[in-house]
Every structure is written in structure tokens, then in C-alpha cells.
Amino acid sequence: MSSACEEVSFMVKAYILIKAAVGHEENVLREVLNLSVTEEAHKVFGPYDIVAEVRGRDMETLVEIITEKVRRIEGIVDTQSILVIDAEIDMSSTGLGS
């Protein structure tokens, strides 16, 4: 049986910045939230309309999800993907901290 730390170490996380066509923001947000890899997604102000946090078991999985699922959602005009290379983990929330 693997520990929570081992499981996390094999996960790849990315943020996807999504620009939606005018009037499609709600539908795009709903579709992104329905993806099994989406941890969170929020409508935001700025050059992009939605920011989504996604996780996959490896880089190949993330690339496939972004290119084959996210970018094909009707109403998406543009995306920018940001890969997380290092993350701090709040050990107190895992039950592993002192």
C-alpha cells in the first residue's frame, strides 16, 4: 500500500488559463469542472476568463487531456498552460506533520 506522499509525488499539476468566447464563459466553466482531472476552476478578470487547476498521473496524461479534451470544448478561444514544477505541501493537513 502506498502512502499519501508517494501518491502525490507521482501526480503532475498544471494551471490552465482559458479565454472563452463572449457569452460562453458559464458553459466553458461547467465543462471544465466536469473533467475528471479538474481540481478547481474559477472565473477571473483579466486577459483570461477562467483559471483551472488540473492534475494527471504524468505529463503525457496532462498533454492528452489539454489537447484532446480542454481545447475541444465549444466556446474556448485560447488556452495557456502553466506546469507546476514544485509545490509546498501543508503537512498539517495531511496528518503527517508534527
PDB file of C-alpha atoms in Angstrom:
ATOM      1  CA  MET A   1       0.000   0.000   0.000  1.00  0.00           C
ATOM      2  CA  SER A   2       1.432   3.404  -0.942  1.00  0.00           C
ATOM      3  CA  SER A   3       1.403   6.410   1.360  1.00  0.00           C
ATOM      4  CA  ALA A   4      -0.227   9.749   0.542  1.00  0.00           C
ATOM      5  CA  CYS A   5       3.228  11.268  -0.040  1.00  0.00           C
ATOM      6  CA  GLU A   6       4.105   8.605  -2.604  1.00  0.00           C
ATOM      7  CA  GLU A   7       0.810   9.149  -4.434  1.00  0.00           C
ATOM      8  CA  VAL A   8       1.323  12.915  -4.577  1.00  0.00           C
ATOM      9  CA  SER A   9       4.876  12.517  -5.889  1.00  0.00           C
ATOM     10  CA  PHE A  10       3.532  10.790  -8.998  1.00  0.00           C
ATOM     11  CA  MET A  11       0.956  13.468  -9.756  1.00  0.00           C
ATOM     12  CA  VAL A  12       1.625  16.304 -12.177  1.00  0.00           C
ATOM     13  CA  LYS A  13      -0.249  19.549 -11.638  1.00  0.00           C
ATOM     14  CA  ALA A  14      -0.896  22.394 -14.055  1.00  0.00           C
ATOM     15  CA  TYR A  15      -2.930  25.567 -14.270  1.00  0.00           C
ATOM     16  CA  ILE A  16      -4.794  26.237 -17.489  1.00  0.00           C
ATOM     17  CA  LEU A  17      -5.667  29.820 -18.350  1.00  0.00           C
ATOM     18  CA  ILE A  18      -8.701  29.808 -20.617  1.00  0.00           C
ATOM     19  CA  LYS A  19     -10.070  32.554 -22.843  1.00  0.00           C
ATOM     20  CA  ALA A  20     -13.719  31.957 -23.704  1.00  0.00           C
ATOM     21  CA  ALA A  21     -15.818  33.465 -26.462  1.00  0.00           C
ATOM     22  CA  VAL A  22     -18.140  36.217 -25.263  1.00  0.00           C
ATOM     23  CA  GLY A  23     -21.260  34.651 -23.766  1.00  0.00           C
ATOM     24  CA  HIS A  24     -19.695  31.174 -23.426  1.00  0.00           C
ATOM     25  CA  GLU A  25     -17.931  31.665 -20.079  1.00  0.00           C
ATOM     26  CA  GLU A  26     -20.506  29.792 -17.951  1.00  0.00           C
ATOM     27  CA  ASN A  27     -20.723  26.830 -20.323  1.00  0.00           C
ATOM     28  CA  VAL A  28     -16.934  26.573 -20.627  1.00  0.00           C
ATOM     29  CA  LEU A  29     -16.553  26.734 -16.837  1.00  0.00           C
ATOM     30  CA  ARG A  30     -19.164  24.000 -16.394  1.00  0.00           C
ATOM     31  CA  GLU A  31     -17.492  21.759 -18.996  1.00  0.00           C
ATOM     32  CA  VAL A  32     -14.038  22.258 -17.451  1.00  0.00           C
ATOM     33  CA  LEU A  33     -15.397  21.450 -13.973  1.00  0.00           C
ATOM     34  CA  ASN A  34     -16.905  18.226 -15.363  1.00  0.00           C
ATOM     35  CA  LEU A  35     -13.479  16.904 -16.412  1.00  0.00           C
ATOM     36  CA  SER A  36     -12.259  14.209 -14.013  1.00  0.00           C
ATOM     37  CA  VAL A  37      -8.810  15.814 -13.769  1.00  0.00           C
ATOM     38  CA  THR A  38     -10.067  19.257 -12.704  1.00  0.00           C
ATOM     39  CA  GLU A  39      -9.370  20.055  -9.058  1.00  0.00           C
ATOM     40  CA  GLU A  40     -10.740  23.608  -9.201  1.00  0.00           C
ATOM     41  CA  ALA A  41     -11.817  26.142 -11.794  1.00  0.00           C
ATOM     42  CA  HIS A  42     -12.755  29.799 -11.355  1.00  0.00           C
ATOM     43  CA  LYS A  43     -13.977  32.678 -13.489  1.00  0.00           C
ATOM     44  CA  VAL A  44     -11.487  35.553 -13.272  1.00  0.00           C
ATOM     45  CA  PHE A  45     -10.982  39.078 -14.585  1.00  0.00           C
ATOM     46  CA  GLY A  46      -8.049  39.848 -16.859  1.00  0.00           C
ATOM     47  CA  PRO A  47      -6.811  38.616 -20.217  1.00  0.00           C
ATOM     48  CA  TYR A  48      -8.243  35.149 -19.483  1.00  0.00           C
ATOM     49  CA  ASP A  49     -11.745  34.273 -18.307  1.00  0.00           C
ATOM     50  CA  ILE A  50     -11.157  31.024 -16.424  1.00  0.00           C
ATOM     51  CA  VAL A  51      -8.302  29.520 -14.422  1.00  0.00           C
ATOM     52  CA  ALA A  52      -8.404  25.756 -13.907  1.00  0.00           C
ATOM     53  CA  GLU A  53      -6.184  23.590 -11.730  1.00  0.00           C
ATOM     54  CA  VAL A  54      -5.776  20.116 -13.201  1.00  0.00           C
ATOM     55  CA  ARG A  55      -3.856  17.013 -12.163  1.00  0.00           C
ATOM     56  CA  GLY A  56      -2.722  13.971 -14.077  1.00  0.00           C
ATOM     57  CA  ARG A  57      -0.641  10.923 -13.256  1.00  0.00           C
ATOM     58  CA  ASP A  58       2.110  12.086 -15.629  1.00  0.00           C
ATOM     59  CA  MET A  59       2.988  14.725 -18.213  1.00  0.00           C
ATOM     60  CA  GLU A  60       1.729  12.606 -21.113  1.00  0.00           C
ATOM     61  CA  THR A  61      -1.699  12.326 -19.486  1.00  0.00           C
ATOM     62  CA  LEU A  62      -1.892  16.083 -18.938  1.00  0.00           C
ATOM     63  CA  VAL A  63      -0.869  16.872 -22.513  1.00  0.00           C
ATOM     64  CA  GLU A  64      -3.515  14.477 -23.821  1.00  0.00           C
ATOM     65  CA  ILE A  65      -6.221  15.965 -21.596  1.00  0.00           C
ATOM     66  CA  ILE A  66      -5.350  19.547 -22.519  1.00  0.00           C
ATOM     67  CA  THR A  67      -5.129  18.912 -26.264  1.00  0.00           C
ATOM     68  CA  GLU A  68      -7.884  16.326 -26.666  1.00  0.00           C
ATOM     69  CA  LYS A  69     -10.458  17.479 -24.103  1.00  0.00           C
ATOM     70  CA  VAL A  70      -9.967  21.018 -22.822  1.00  0.00           C
ATOM     71  CA  ARG A  71      -9.111  22.692 -26.132  1.00  0.00           C
ATOM     72  CA  ARG A  72     -12.045  20.984 -27.847  1.00  0.00           C
ATOM     73  CA  ILE A  73     -14.663  22.464 -25.510  1.00  0.00           C
ATOM     74  CA  GLU A  74     -17.027  24.624 -27.535  1.00  0.00           C
ATOM     75  CA  GLY A  75     -16.524  28.304 -26.780  1.00  0.00           C
ATOM     76  CA  ILE A  76     -12.818  28.171 -25.920  1.00  0.00           C
ATOM     77  CA  VAL A  77     -10.848  30.713 -27.939  1.00  0.00           C
ATOM     78  CA  ASP A  78      -7.366  30.280 -26.420  1.00  0.00           C
ATOM     79  CA  THR A  79      -5.538  28.471 -23.622  1.00  0.00           C
ATOM     80  CA  GLN A  80      -2.244  28.877 -21.841  1.00  0.00           C
ATOM     81  CA  SER A  81      -0.922  26.009 -19.717  1.00  0.00           C
ATOM     82  CA  ILE A  82       1.383  26.509 -16.755  1.00  0.00           C
ATOM     83  CA  LEU A  83       3.087  23.401 -15.374  1.00  0.00           C
ATOM     84  CA  VAL A  84       3.787  23.312 -11.642  1.00  0.00           C
ATOM     85  CA  ILE A  85       7.369  22.153 -11.068  1.00  0.00           C
ATOM     86  CA  ASP A  86       7.449  22.393  -7.289  1.00  0.00           C
ATOM     87  CA  ALA A  87       4.776  22.736  -4.649  1.00  0.00           C
ATOM     88  CA  GLU A  88       4.774  23.245  -0.923  1.00  0.00           C
ATOM     89  CA  ILE A  89       2.585  20.793   0.906  1.00  0.00           C
ATOM     90  CA  ASP A  90       0.868  21.791   4.134  1.00  0.00           C
ATOM     91  CA  MET A  91       1.882  18.744   6.167  1.00  0.00           C
ATOM     92  CA  SER A  92      -0.538  19.627   8.990  1.00  0.00           C
ATOM     93  CA  SER A  93      -3.495  18.962   6.693  1.00  0.00           C
ATOM     94  CA  THR A  94      -2.175  15.519   5.734  1.00  0.00           C
ATOM     95  CA  GLY A  95      -1.902  14.245   9.282  1.00  0.00           C
ATOM     96  CA  LEU A  96       1.809  13.634   8.675  1.00  0.00           C
ATOM     97  CA  GLY A  97       3.121  16.873  10.226  1.00  0.00           C
ATOM     98  CA  SER A  98       4.085  17.313  13.864  1.00  0.00           C
TER      99      SER A  98
END
